CSV table of C-alpha atoms and ligand atoms in Angstrom, one decimal:
chain,number,residue,atom,x,y,z
A,1,UNK,CA,-140.1,125.0,86.4
A,2,UNK,CA,-141.9,127.8,88.0
A,3,UNK,CA,-145.2,126.9,86.5
A,4,UNK,CA,-144.9,123.4,87.6
A,5,UNK,CA,-144.2,124.4,91.2
A,6,UNK,CA,-147.1,126.6,91.3
A,7,UNK,CA,-149.3,124.0,89.9
A,8,UNK,CA,-148.1,121.5,92.4
A,9,UNK,CA,-148.9,123.6,95.5
A,10,UNK,CA,-152.7,123.2,95.5
A,11,UNK,CA,-152.3,119.5,95.0
A,12,UNK,CA,-150.1,119.1,98.1
A,13,UNK,CA,-152.6,121.2,100.1
A,14,UNK,CA,-155.4,118.8,99.0
A,15,UNK,CA,-153.3,115.8,100.1
A,16,UNK,CA,-152.8,117.5,103.4
A,17,UNK,CA,-156.5,117.3,104.0
A,18,UNK,CA,-157.1,113.9,102.4
A,19,UNK,CA,-154.5,111.8,104.1
A,20,UNK,CA,-155.6,112.5,107.7
A,21,UNK,CA,-159.1,111.9,106.6
A,22,UNK,CA,-158.2,108.6,105.1
A,23,UNK,CA,-156.4,107.6,108.2
A,24,UNK,CA,-159.4,108.4,110.3
A,25,UNK,CA,-161.7,106.5,108.0
A,26,UNK,CA,-159.4,103.5,108.0
A,27,UNK,CA,-159.1,103.4,111.8
A,28,UNK,CA,-162.9,103.7,112.1
A,29,UNK,CA,-163.2,100.8,109.7
A,30,UNK,CA,-160.8,98.6,111.7
A,31,UNK,CA,-162.6,99.5,114.9
A,32,UNK,CA,-165.9,98.5,113.3
A,33,UNK,CA,-164.4,95.2,112.0
A,34,UNK,CA,-163.1,94.5,115.5
A,35,UNK,CA,-166.5,95.0,117.1
A,36,UNK,CA,-168.2,93.0,114.4
A,37,UNK,CA,-165.8,90.2,115.0
A,38,UNK,CA,-166.3,90.3,118.7
A,39,UNK,CA,-170.1,90.2,118.6
A,40,UNK,CA,-170.0,87.7,115.8
A,41,UNK,CA,-167.9,85.2,117.6
A,42,UNK,CA,-169.9,85.6,120.8
A,43,UNK,CA,-173.2,85.2,119.2
A,44,UNK,CA,-172.5,82.2,116.9
A,45,UNK,CA,-169.8,80.0,118.4
A,46,UNK,CA,-169.6,80.6,122.1
A,47,UNK,CA,-171.8,80.8,125.2
A,48,UNK,CA,-172.0,84.2,126.7
A,49,UNK,CA,-169.6,83.4,129.5
A,50,UNK,CA,-166.7,82.7,127.1
A,51,UNK,CA,-163.7,84.9,127.7
A,52,UNK,CA,-160.5,85.1,125.8
A,53,UNK,CA,-157.2,86.9,125.9
A,54,UNK,CA,-153.8,86.6,124.3
A,55,UNK,CA,-150.4,86.3,126.1
A,56,UNK,CA,-146.9,85.6,125.2
A,57,UNK,CA,-145.8,82.0,125.7
A,58,UNK,CA,-142.5,80.8,127.0
A,59,UNK,CA,-141.7,79.6,123.5
A,60,UNK,CA,-139.9,81.9,121.1
A,61,UNK,CA,-142.1,83.2,118.3
A,62,UNK,CA,-145.3,81.7,119.8
A,63,UNK,CA,-148.1,83.4,121.6
A,64,UNK,CA,-151.0,81.8,123.3
A,65,UNK,CA,-154.7,82.5,123.0
A,66,UNK,CA,-156.6,81.5,126.1
A,67,UNK,CA,-160.3,80.7,126.0
A,68,UNK,CA,-162.2,80.0,129.2
A,69,UNK,CA,-165.8,79.1,130.0
A,70,UNK,CA,-166.8,78.9,133.6
A,71,UNK,CA,-170.4,78.2,134.7
A,72,UNK,CA,-172.6,75.7,136.6
A,73,UNK,CA,-172.3,73.2,133.8
A,74,UNK,CA,-168.7,73.4,132.6
A,75,UNK,CA,-165.3,74.7,133.6
A,76,UNK,CA,-163.2,75.0,130.5
A,77,UNK,CA,-159.7,76.3,129.8
A,78,UNK,CA,-158.1,76.1,126.4
A,79,UNK,CA,-154.7,77.5,125.4
A,80,UNK,CA,-154.2,77.7,121.6
A,81,UNK,CA,-150.7,78.2,120.2
A,82,UNK,CA,-150.4,81.1,117.8
A,83,UNK,CA,-147.3,80.7,115.6
A,84,UNK,CA,-146.1,83.0,112.8
A,85,UNK,CA,-147.5,80.6,110.3
A,86,UNK,CA,-151.2,80.9,109.6
A,87,UNK,CA,-151.5,77.4,108.1
A,88,UNK,CA,-150.1,75.8,111.2
A,89,UNK,CA,-152.4,77.9,113.4
A,90,UNK,CA,-155.4,76.9,111.4
A,91,UNK,CA,-154.7,73.1,111.5
A,92,UNK,CA,-154.1,73.2,115.3
A,93,UNK,CA,-157.2,75.3,116.1
A,94,UNK,CA,-159.4,73.2,113.9
A,95,UNK,CA,-158.2,70.1,115.6
A,96,UNK,CA,-158.8,71.6,119.1
A,97,UNK,CA,-162.2,73.1,118.1
A,98,UNK,CA,-163.4,69.7,116.9
A,99,UNK,CA,-162.6,68.1,120.3
A,100,UNK,CA,-164.1,71.1,122.1
A,101,UNK,CA,-167.3,70.9,120.1
A,102,UNK,CA,-167.7,67.2,121.1
A,103,UNK,CA,-167.3,68.2,124.7
A,104,UNK,CA,-169.8,71.0,124.5
A,105,UNK,CA,-172.3,68.6,123.0
A,106,UNK,CA,-171.8,66.2,125.9
A,107,UNK,CA,-172.4,69.1,128.3
A,108,UNK,CA,-175.5,70.2,126.4
A,109,UNK,CA,-177.0,66.7,126.5
A,110,UNK,CA,-176.2,66.1,130.2
A,111,UNK,CA,-179.1,66.3,132.6
A,112,UNK,CA,-177.6,65.9,136.0
A,113,UNK,CA,-175.0,68.3,137.4
A,114,UNK,CA,-173.4,67.5,140.7
A,115,UNK,CA,-170.4,69.5,139.7
A,116,UNK,CA,-169.3,71.1,136.4
A,117,UNK,CA,-167.7,69.0,133.7
A,118,UNK,CA,-164.2,70.1,133.1
A,119,UNK,CA,-162.0,70.4,130.1
A,120,UNK,CA,-158.4,71.6,130.0
A,121,UNK,CA,-156.5,71.9,126.8
A,122,UNK,CA,-152.9,73.0,126.7
A,123,UNK,CA,-149.9,72.6,124.5
A,124,UNK,CA,-146.2,72.0,124.7
A,125,UNK,CA,-143.5,72.8,122.1
A,126,UNK,CA,-140.8,70.1,122.0
A,127,UNK,CA,-138.8,71.3,119.1
A,128,UNK,CA,-138.6,74.9,117.8
A,129,UNK,CA,-135.9,75.8,115.2
A,130,UNK,CA,-136.0,78.1,112.2
A,131,UNK,CA,-137.0,75.1,110.1
A,132,UNK,CA,-139.1,72.8,112.3
A,133,UNK,CA,-141.8,73.0,115.0
A,134,UNK,CA,-143.0,70.1,117.0
A,135,UNK,CA,-146.1,70.6,119.1
A,136,UNK,CA,-148.1,68.4,121.4
A,137,UNK,CA,-151.7,69.4,122.4
A,138,UNK,CA,-152.8,67.7,125.7
A,139,UNK,CA,-156.5,67.3,126.3
A,140,UNK,CA,-158.0,66.4,129.6
A,141,UNK,CA,-161.8,66.0,130.0
A,142,UNK,CA,-163.7,64.9,133.1
A,143,UNK,CA,-167.4,64.3,132.6
A,144,UNK,CA,-168.7,63.6,136.0
A,145,UNK,CA,-168.1,60.1,137.0
A,146,UNK,CA,-167.4,58.9,133.4
A,147,UNK,CA,-163.8,58.0,132.9
A,148,UNK,CA,-161.7,61.1,132.7
A,149,UNK,CA,-160.1,61.2,129.3
A,150,UNK,CA,-156.6,62.2,128.5
A,151,UNK,CA,-155.9,62.6,124.8
A,152,UNK,CA,-153.1,64.1,122.7
A,153,UNK,CA,-152.7,65.5,119.3
A,154,UNK,CA,-149.2,66.1,118.0
A,155,UNK,CA,-147.4,67.2,114.9
A,156,UNK,CA,-144.1,68.2,113.4
A,157,UNK,CA,-144.4,71.0,111.0
A,158,UNK,CA,-142.1,72.4,108.3
A,159,UNK,CA,-142.1,76.0,109.7
A,160,UNK,CA,-141.7,77.6,106.3
A,161,UNK,CA,-144.4,75.8,104.4
A,162,UNK,CA,-146.7,75.1,107.3
A,163,UNK,CA,-147.0,71.5,106.1
A,164,UNK,CA,-147.2,68.6,108.5
A,165,UNK,CA,-144.1,66.4,108.2
A,166,UNK,CA,-145.1,62.7,108.4
A,167,UNK,CA,-142.9,59.7,109.0
A,168,UNK,CA,-143.0,59.0,105.2
A,169,UNK,CA,-141.4,62.4,104.6
A,170,UNK,CA,-138.7,61.7,107.1
A,171,UNK,CA,-137.9,58.3,105.7
A,172,UNK,CA,-138.4,59.4,102.1
A,173,UNK,CA,-140.9,56.6,101.6
A,174,UNK,CA,-138.3,53.9,102.1
A,175,UNK,CA,-139.9,50.7,103.4
A,176,UNK,CA,-136.7,49.6,105.0
A,177,UNK,CA,-136.4,52.9,107.0
A,178,UNK,CA,-140.0,52.8,108.1
A,179,UNK,CA,-139.6,49.2,109.2
A,180,UNK,CA,-136.5,50.1,111.2
A,181,UNK,CA,-138.3,52.9,113.0
A,182,UNK,CA,-141.4,50.8,113.7
A,183,UNK,CA,-139.3,48.0,115.2
A,184,UNK,CA,-137.4,50.5,117.4
A,185,UNK,CA,-140.7,52.0,118.5
A,186,UNK,CA,-142.1,48.5,119.4
A,187,UNK,CA,-138.9,47.7,121.4
A,188,UNK,CA,-139.3,51.0,123.3
A,189,UNK,CA,-143.0,50.2,124.1
A,190,UNK,CA,-142.1,46.7,125.2
A,191,UNK,CA,-139.4,48.1,127.6
A,192,UNK,CA,-141.8,50.6,129.1
A,193,UNK,CA,-144.5,47.9,129.6
A,194,UNK,CA,-141.9,45.6,131.2
A,195,UNK,CA,-140.7,48.4,133.6
A,196,UNK,CA,-144.3,49.1,134.6
A,197,UNK,CA,-144.9,45.4,135.0
A,198,UNK,CA,-147.9,45.6,132.7
A,199,UNK,CA,-148.9,42.5,130.7
A,200,UNK,CA,-147.2,41.9,127.3
A,201,UNK,CA,-149.3,42.6,124.2
A,202,UNK,CA,-148.9,41.9,120.5
A,203,UNK,CA,-147.6,45.2,119.1
A,204,UNK,CA,-147.5,44.0,115.5
A,205,UNK,CA,-151.3,44.5,115.4
A,206,UNK,CA,-151.1,48.0,116.8
A,207,UNK,CA,-148.0,49.7,115.6
A,208,UNK,CA,-147.9,50.3,111.9
A,209,UNK,CA,-146.9,53.2,109.6
A,210,UNK,CA,-150.2,55.0,109.9
A,211,UNK,CA,-150.2,54.8,113.7
A,212,UNK,CA,-146.7,56.4,113.7
A,213,UNK,CA,-147.2,58.8,110.8
A,214,UNK,CA,-147.4,61.9,113.1
A,215,UNK,CA,-144.5,62.3,115.4
A,216,UNK,CA,-142.7,64.9,117.4
A,217,UNK,CA,-139.0,65.8,117.6
A,218,UNK,CA,-137.7,66.0,121.2
A,219,UNK,CA,-134.4,66.0,123.1
A,220,UNK,CA,-132.8,68.9,121.2
A,221,UNK,CA,-133.5,67.4,117.9
A,222,UNK,CA,-132.0,64.0,118.9
A,223,UNK,CA,-135.1,61.8,119.3
A,224,UNK,CA,-138.4,61.0,117.6
A,225,UNK,CA,-141.3,60.6,120.0
A,226,UNK,CA,-145.0,59.7,120.0
A,227,UNK,CA,-146.8,61.0,123.2
A,228,UNK,CA,-149.7,58.7,123.3
A,229,UNK,CA,-152.8,59.6,125.3
A,230,UNK,CA,-154.7,57.0,127.2
A,231,UNK,CA,-156.5,54.5,124.9
A,232,UNK,CA,-155.2,56.1,121.7
A,233,UNK,CA,-153.2,53.1,120.5
A,234,UNK,CA,-152.8,50.8,123.5
A,235,UNK,CA,-155.7,49.5,125.5
A,236,UNK,CA,-156.9,52.0,128.1
A,237,UNK,CA,-155.5,50.0,131.0
A,238,UNK,CA,-152.0,50.8,129.8
A,239,UNK,CA,-152.5,54.5,130.5
A,240,UNK,CA,-150.5,57.3,128.9
A,241,UNK,CA,-147.2,56.3,127.3
A,242,UNK,CA,-144.6,58.1,125.2
A,243,UNK,CA,-142.7,56.1,122.6
A,244,UNK,CA,-139.2,57.5,122.2
A,245,UNK,CA,-136.7,56.5,119.5
A,246,UNK,CA,-133.2,58.0,119.7
A,247,UNK,CA,-132.3,59.2,116.3
A,248,UNK,CA,-128.8,57.8,116.7
A,249,UNK,CA,-130.2,54.3,116.7
A,250,UNK,CA,-131.9,54.8,113.3
A,251,UNK,CA,-129.7,57.6,111.8
A,252,UNK,CA,-128.6,55.3,109.0
A,253,UNK,CA,-132.2,55.4,107.7
A,254,UNK,CA,-132.6,59.1,108.0
A,255,UNK,CA,-129.9,60.3,105.7
A,256,UNK,CA,-132.1,62.5,103.6
A,257,UNK,CA,-132.5,66.3,103.1
A,258,UNK,CA,-135.9,66.6,104.9
A,259,UNK,CA,-134.7,64.8,108.0
A,260,UNK,CA,-131.4,66.6,108.1
A,261,UNK,CA,-133.2,70.0,107.8
A,262,UNK,CA,-135.6,69.3,110.6
A,263,UNK,CA,-133.6,67.3,113.2
A,264,UNK,CA,-130.1,66.4,114.2
A,265,UNK,CA,-129.1,63.5,112.0
A,266,UNK,CA,-125.6,62.3,112.7
A,267,UNK,CA,-123.8,61.4,109.5
A,268,UNK,CA,-122.5,57.8,109.1
A,269,UNK,CA,-118.8,57.5,108.9
A,270,UNK,CA,-117.5,58.6,105.5
A,271,UNK,CA,-115.8,55.9,103.5
A,272,UNK,CA,-112.1,56.6,103.6
A,273,UNK,CA,-110.7,58.4,100.6
A,274,UNK,CA,-109.4,56.0,98.0
A,275,UNK,CA,-105.7,55.4,98.7
A,276,UNK,CA,-103.3,55.2,95.8
A,277,UNK,CA,-103.3,51.7,94.4
A,278,UNK,CA,-100.1,49.7,94.8
A,279,UNK,CA,-98.2,48.9,91.7
A,280,UNK,CA,-99.0,45.2,92.0
A,281,UNK,CA,-102.7,46.0,92.0
A,282,UNK,CA,-103.5,48.8,89.6
A,283,UNK,CA,-107.0,50.2,89.4
A,284,UNK,CA,-107.8,50.2,85.7
A,285,UNK,CA,-106.9,53.5,84.3
A,286,UNK,CA,-108.8,55.4,81.6
A,287,UNK,CA,-106.1,54.9,79.0
A,288,UNK,CA,-108.0,54.2,75.9
A,289,UNK,CA,-110.2,57.3,75.7
A,290,UNK,CA,-113.0,54.9,74.6
A,291,UNK,CA,-116.4,56.0,75.9
A,292,UNK,CA,-116.8,53.0,78.2
A,293,UNK,CA,-117.9,53.0,81.8
A,294,UNK,CA,-117.8,50.4,84.5
A,295,UNK,CA,-120.8,50.4,86.8
A,296,UNK,CA,-120.0,48.6,90.0
A,297,UNK,CA,-122.4,47.4,92.7
A,298,UNK,CA,-121.2,46.6,96.2
A,299,UNK,CA,-122.6,44.8,99.3
A,300,UNK,CA,-125.0,42.5,97.5
A,301,UNK,CA,-126.5,40.2,96.5
A,302,UNK,CA,-129.7,41.6,97.9
A,303,UNK,CA,-133.5,41.7,97.2
A,304,UNK,CA,-133.2,44.1,94.3
A,305,UNK,CA,-130.3,42.4,92.5
A,306,UNK,CA,-132.5,40.2,90.3
A,307,UNK,CA,-134.5,43.3,89.1
A,308,UNK,CA,-131.2,45.1,88.5
A,309,UNK,CA,-130.1,42.3,86.2
A,310,UNK,CA,-133.3,42.7,84.1
A,311,UNK,CA,-132.7,46.5,83.8
A,312,UNK,CA,-129.0,45.9,82.7
A,313,UNK,CA,-130.2,43.5,80.1
A,314,UNK,CA,-132.8,45.9,78.7
A,315,UNK,CA,-130.0,48.4,78.0
A,316,UNK,CA,-127.4,45.8,76.9
A,317,UNK,CA,-125.2,46.9,79.7
A,318,UNK,CA,-122.6,44.9,81.6
A,319,UNK,CA,-121.6,45.6,85.2
A,320,UNK,CA,-119.4,44.3,88.0
A,321,UNK,CA,-120.8,43.0,91.3
A,322,UNK,CA,-118.6,43.0,94.4
A,323,UNK,CA,-120.4,40.5,96.7
A,324,UNK,CA,-120.2,40.0,100.4
A,325,UNK,CA,-119.2,36.4,100.9
A,326,UNK,CA,-121.6,35.6,103.8
A,327,UNK,CA,-124.6,36.6,101.6
A,328,UNK,CA,-123.6,34.3,98.7
A,329,UNK,CA,-124.7,30.8,99.6
A,330,UNK,CA,-128.2,32.0,100.6
A,331,UNK,CA,-128.8,33.6,97.2
A,332,UNK,CA,-126.8,31.3,95.0
A,333,UNK,CA,-129.2,31.4,92.2
A,334,UNK,CA,-129.1,35.2,91.7
A,335,UNK,CA,-125.3,34.9,92.0
A,336,UNK,CA,-125.3,32.4,89.2
A,337,UNK,CA,-127.6,34.6,87.2
A,338,UNK,CA,-125.1,37.5,87.5
A,339,UNK,CA,-122.4,35.3,86.0
A,340,UNK,CA,-124.7,33.7,83.4
A,341,UNK,CA,-125.8,37.1,82.0
A,342,UNK,CA,-122.2,38.2,81.3
A,343,UNK,CA,-121.4,40.4,84.3
A,344,UNK,CA,-118.3,40.2,86.4
A,345,UNK,CA,-118.2,38.9,90.0
A,346,UNK,CA,-115.8,40.4,92.5
A,347,UNK,CA,-115.0,39.8,96.2
A,348,UNK,CA,-116.1,42.4,98.8
A,349,UNK,CA,-114.8,40.4,101.8
A,350,UNK,CA,-116.8,37.9,103.9
A,351,UNK,CA,-118.1,40.3,106.6
A,352,UNK,CA,-117.3,43.8,105.4
A,353,UNK,CA,-114.6,44.8,108.0
A,354,UNK,CA,-111.9,47.4,107.5
A,355,UNK,CA,-109.3,45.0,106.3
A,356,UNK,CA,-106.2,46.9,107.5
A,357,UNK,CA,-107.5,46.5,111.1
A,358,UNK,CA,-107.3,42.7,110.9
A,359,UNK,CA,-104.4,40.3,111.3
A,360,UNK,CA,-102.9,38.7,108.2
A,361,UNK,CA,-104.7,35.4,108.9
A,362,UNK,CA,-108.1,37.2,109.3
A,363,UNK,CA,-107.5,39.1,106.0
A,364,UNK,CA,-106.7,35.9,104.3
A,365,UNK,CA,-109.8,34.3,105.7
A,366,UNK,CA,-112.0,37.2,104.6
A,367,UNK,CA,-110.7,36.9,101.0
A,368,UNK,CA,-110.6,33.1,100.8
A,369,UNK,CA,-114.0,32.3,102.3
A,370,UNK,CA,-115.6,34.7,99.9
A,371,UNK,CA,-113.7,33.4,96.8
A,372,UNK,CA,-114.7,29.9,97.8
A,373,UNK,CA,-118.4,30.8,98.3
A,374,UNK,CA,-118.5,32.4,94.8
A,375,UNK,CA,-116.7,29.5,93.2
A,376,UNK,CA,-119.1,27.1,94.8
A,377,UNK,CA,-122.1,29.0,93.5
A,378,UNK,CA,-120.8,29.7,90.0
A,379,UNK,CA,-117.7,27.7,89.3
A,380,UNK,CA,-115.7,30.9,88.8
A,381,UNK,CA,-113.1,32.3,91.2
A,382,UNK,CA,-113.0,36.2,91.4
A,383,UNK,CA,-109.8,37.9,90.4
A,384,UNK,CA,-110.7,41.3,91.8
A,385,UNK,CA,-111.5,42.6,95.3
A,386,UNK,CA,-113.1,45.8,96.4
A,387,UNK,CA,-111.9,46.5,99.9
A,388,UNK,CA,-114.8,47.6,102.2
A,389,UNK,CA,-114.6,51.4,102.7
A,390,UNK,CA,-111.8,51.5,100.2
A,391,UNK,CA,-109.5,50.7,103.0
A,392,UNK,CA,-106.3,48.9,102.1
A,393,UNK,CA,-102.7,48.7,103.2
A,394,UNK,CA,-99.5,46.9,102.2
A,395,UNK,CA,-100.6,43.8,104.1
A,396,UNK,CA,-103.9,43.6,102.2
A,397,UNK,CA,-102.3,44.2,98.9
A,398,UNK,CA,-99.6,41.6,99.5
A,399,UNK,CA,-102.4,39.0,100.3
A,400,UNK,CA,-104.1,39.9,97.0
A,401,UNK,CA,-100.8,39.7,95.0
A,402,UNK,CA,-100.3,36.2,96.5
A,403,UNK,CA,-103.6,35.2,95.0
A,404,UNK,CA,-103.2,36.9,91.7
A,405,UNK,CA,-106.0,39.4,92.6
A,406,UNK,CA,-106.3,43.1,92.2
A,407,UNK,CA,-107.8,45.8,94.4
A,408,UNK,CA,-110.4,47.8,92.5
A,409,UNK,CA,-111.5,51.2,93.9
A,410,UNK,CA,-113.6,53.7,92.1
A,411,UNK,CA,-113.5,57.1,90.4
A,412,UNK,CA,-117.1,58.2,91.0
A,413,UNK,CA,-118.8,57.8,94.3
A,414,UNK,CA,-122.6,58.2,93.9
A,415,UNK,CA,-122.9,58.3,97.8
A,416,UNK,CA,-126.2,56.4,97.2
A,417,UNK,CA,-126.2,55.0,100.7
A,418,UNK,CA,-126.4,58.5,102.1
A,419,UNK,CA,-128.9,60.1,99.7
A,420,UNK,CA,-131.5,57.4,99.2
A,421,UNK,CA,-132.9,59.4,96.3
A,422,UNK,CA,-132.8,58.0,92.8
A,423,UNK,CA,-132.6,61.4,91.1
A,424,UNK,CA,-129.7,62.5,93.1
A,425,UNK,CA,-127.9,59.2,92.6
A,426,UNK,CA,-128.5,59.4,88.8
A,427,UNK,CA,-127.3,63.0,88.5
A,428,UNK,CA,-124.1,62.3,90.5
A,429,UNK,CA,-123.3,59.3,88.3
A,430,UNK,CA,-123.9,61.2,85.1
A,431,UNK,CA,-122.0,64.3,86.3
A,432,UNK,CA,-119.0,62.1,87.2
A,433,UNK,CA,-118.9,60.1,83.9
A,434,UNK,CA,-115.6,60.2,82.0
A,435,UNK,CA,-114.2,57.6,79.6
A,436,UNK,CA,-112.9,54.8,81.8
A,437,UNK,CA,-114.8,55.9,84.9
A,438,UNK,CA,-115.6,53.4,87.6
A,439,UNK,CA,-118.9,54.3,89.2
A,440,UNK,CA,-119.6,53.0,92.8
A,441,UNK,CA,-123.2,52.1,93.8
A,442,UNK,CA,-124.9,49.6,96.1
A,443,UNK,CA,-127.6,47.4,94.8
A,444,UNK,CA,-128.9,46.7,98.3
A,445,UNK,CA,-130.8,50.0,98.1
A,446,UNK,CA,-134.0,50.1,96.0
A,447,UNK,CA,-133.4,53.8,95.3
A,448,UNK,CA,-130.0,52.9,93.8
A,449,UNK,CA,-131.4,50.2,91.5
A,450,UNK,CA,-134.2,52.6,90.5
A,451,UNK,CA,-131.6,55.1,89.5
A,452,UNK,CA,-130.0,52.8,87.0
A,453,UNK,CA,-132.4,53.3,84.1
A,454,UNK,CA,-131.8,57.0,84.3
A,455,UNK,CA,-128.0,56.6,84.4
A,456,UNK,CA,-128.0,54.1,81.5
A,457,UNK,CA,-130.3,56.1,79.3
A,458,UNK,CA,-128.5,59.5,80.0
A,459,UNK,CA,-125.0,58.1,79.4
A,460,UNK,CA,-126.1,56.1,76.4
A,461,UNK,CA,-127.3,59.3,74.8
A,462,UNK,CA,-123.8,60.7,75.4
A,463,UNK,CA,-122.4,57.7,73.5
A,464,UNK,CA,-121.1,55.6,76.4
A,465,UNK,CA,-121.3,51.9,76.7
A,466,UNK,CA,-121.1,49.8,79.9
A,467,UNK,CA,-118.5,47.2,80.4
A,468,UNK,CA,-117.2,45.0,83.2
A,469,UNK,CA,-114.0,46.0,85.1
A,470,UNK,CA,-112.2,43.2,83.1
A,471,UNK,CA,-113.1,44.8,79.8
A,472,UNK,CA,-112.4,48.4,80.8
A,473,UNK,CA,-108.8,48.4,79.4
B,1,ZN,ZN1,-119.3,47.9,100.9
């Protein structure tokens, strides 16, 4: 012990000298780098009158770097946002620098100077949460008598990754969702143009997925917006215009984890929890212990139903389709095909209302019209009904009993309408599988149909086979 202490002493003395020396060296180094940087940037990228300084911005977690140039030829003021994410800063500053370089070239090439050309670049933050950041950069340039230009650049970023979030990320590549947002955007432009009494234009040529790919979140996370500068999408004569789409008007299409993380996406009403079936209309119970499962598809027929039938055939699987009556006559051939390929047809009402809210006559009409449409298309009258939202009461069940029909609910809800993600839908179905399970899906969503091969192959491996409701017992 003693020896060690003695030996340690000279070492700590040495450190006592070395550490301050290192600190000094390090600071000197930093100082040197600082100076190098200063002179470097002045010599290579900026005219000698360029000045810059940093200041806090009014936005939390964001500082501003101000760059100014003021001389006979130009008057420039640029404010760059400096966020906590280096990747975000780089993308924005590169984008601003590119615009500024073009301006500087114009200034260099100009020969006559009545007054200096001006450029003002600033930014606004429209959404700033722990997850998301939306930024608009506004650029105004006035080049002596030429048209003053007003431009914008805007992005929504994932604050953690620093990646730009595009419309495709928000809609999870769903064409239906992108279409819905584009059409809401076009409506909004048309309204603005009308209010301003500007001439109508054909927006179908102008507004497409690429044009809307970058967007900002505004209004406390409740709107999507596109702050268009002059002549960026619309002809120059239309001036600046901001497209705004309230999220509530398209929330149905934004039920995905990315959108929920970054904005306020109201959830659609939950389907009511399945009420206990009445004795007259029992839901098939898993009594046999046989490894059989009933896949059920609601709300069709739709554009993906025919493809679904091919998938089911490939796996030798039978399923049950609860059709919406009003959709049947327009797609009679696919309805016939469901029947011809050995699947079961069920009634899902004529217009998808909550049946308990209707009068007896209306309930009877919803059931009978749909039965009749299916009978006309296929020659077969359904014996089962799935009530929309799982909502039934004594009046509904009595109407079914009078028609010798049963109400069929489900035991596994894949919630495929909420998470339009084939992998999530597949894992929910597989996780819920039990002998005799009734799995609820909707074949009107492409993501749901795309989940079916995964469900069938996973459950087949576990020894399950797939039958109609009728064959479940
Ligand atoms: Zn439904």
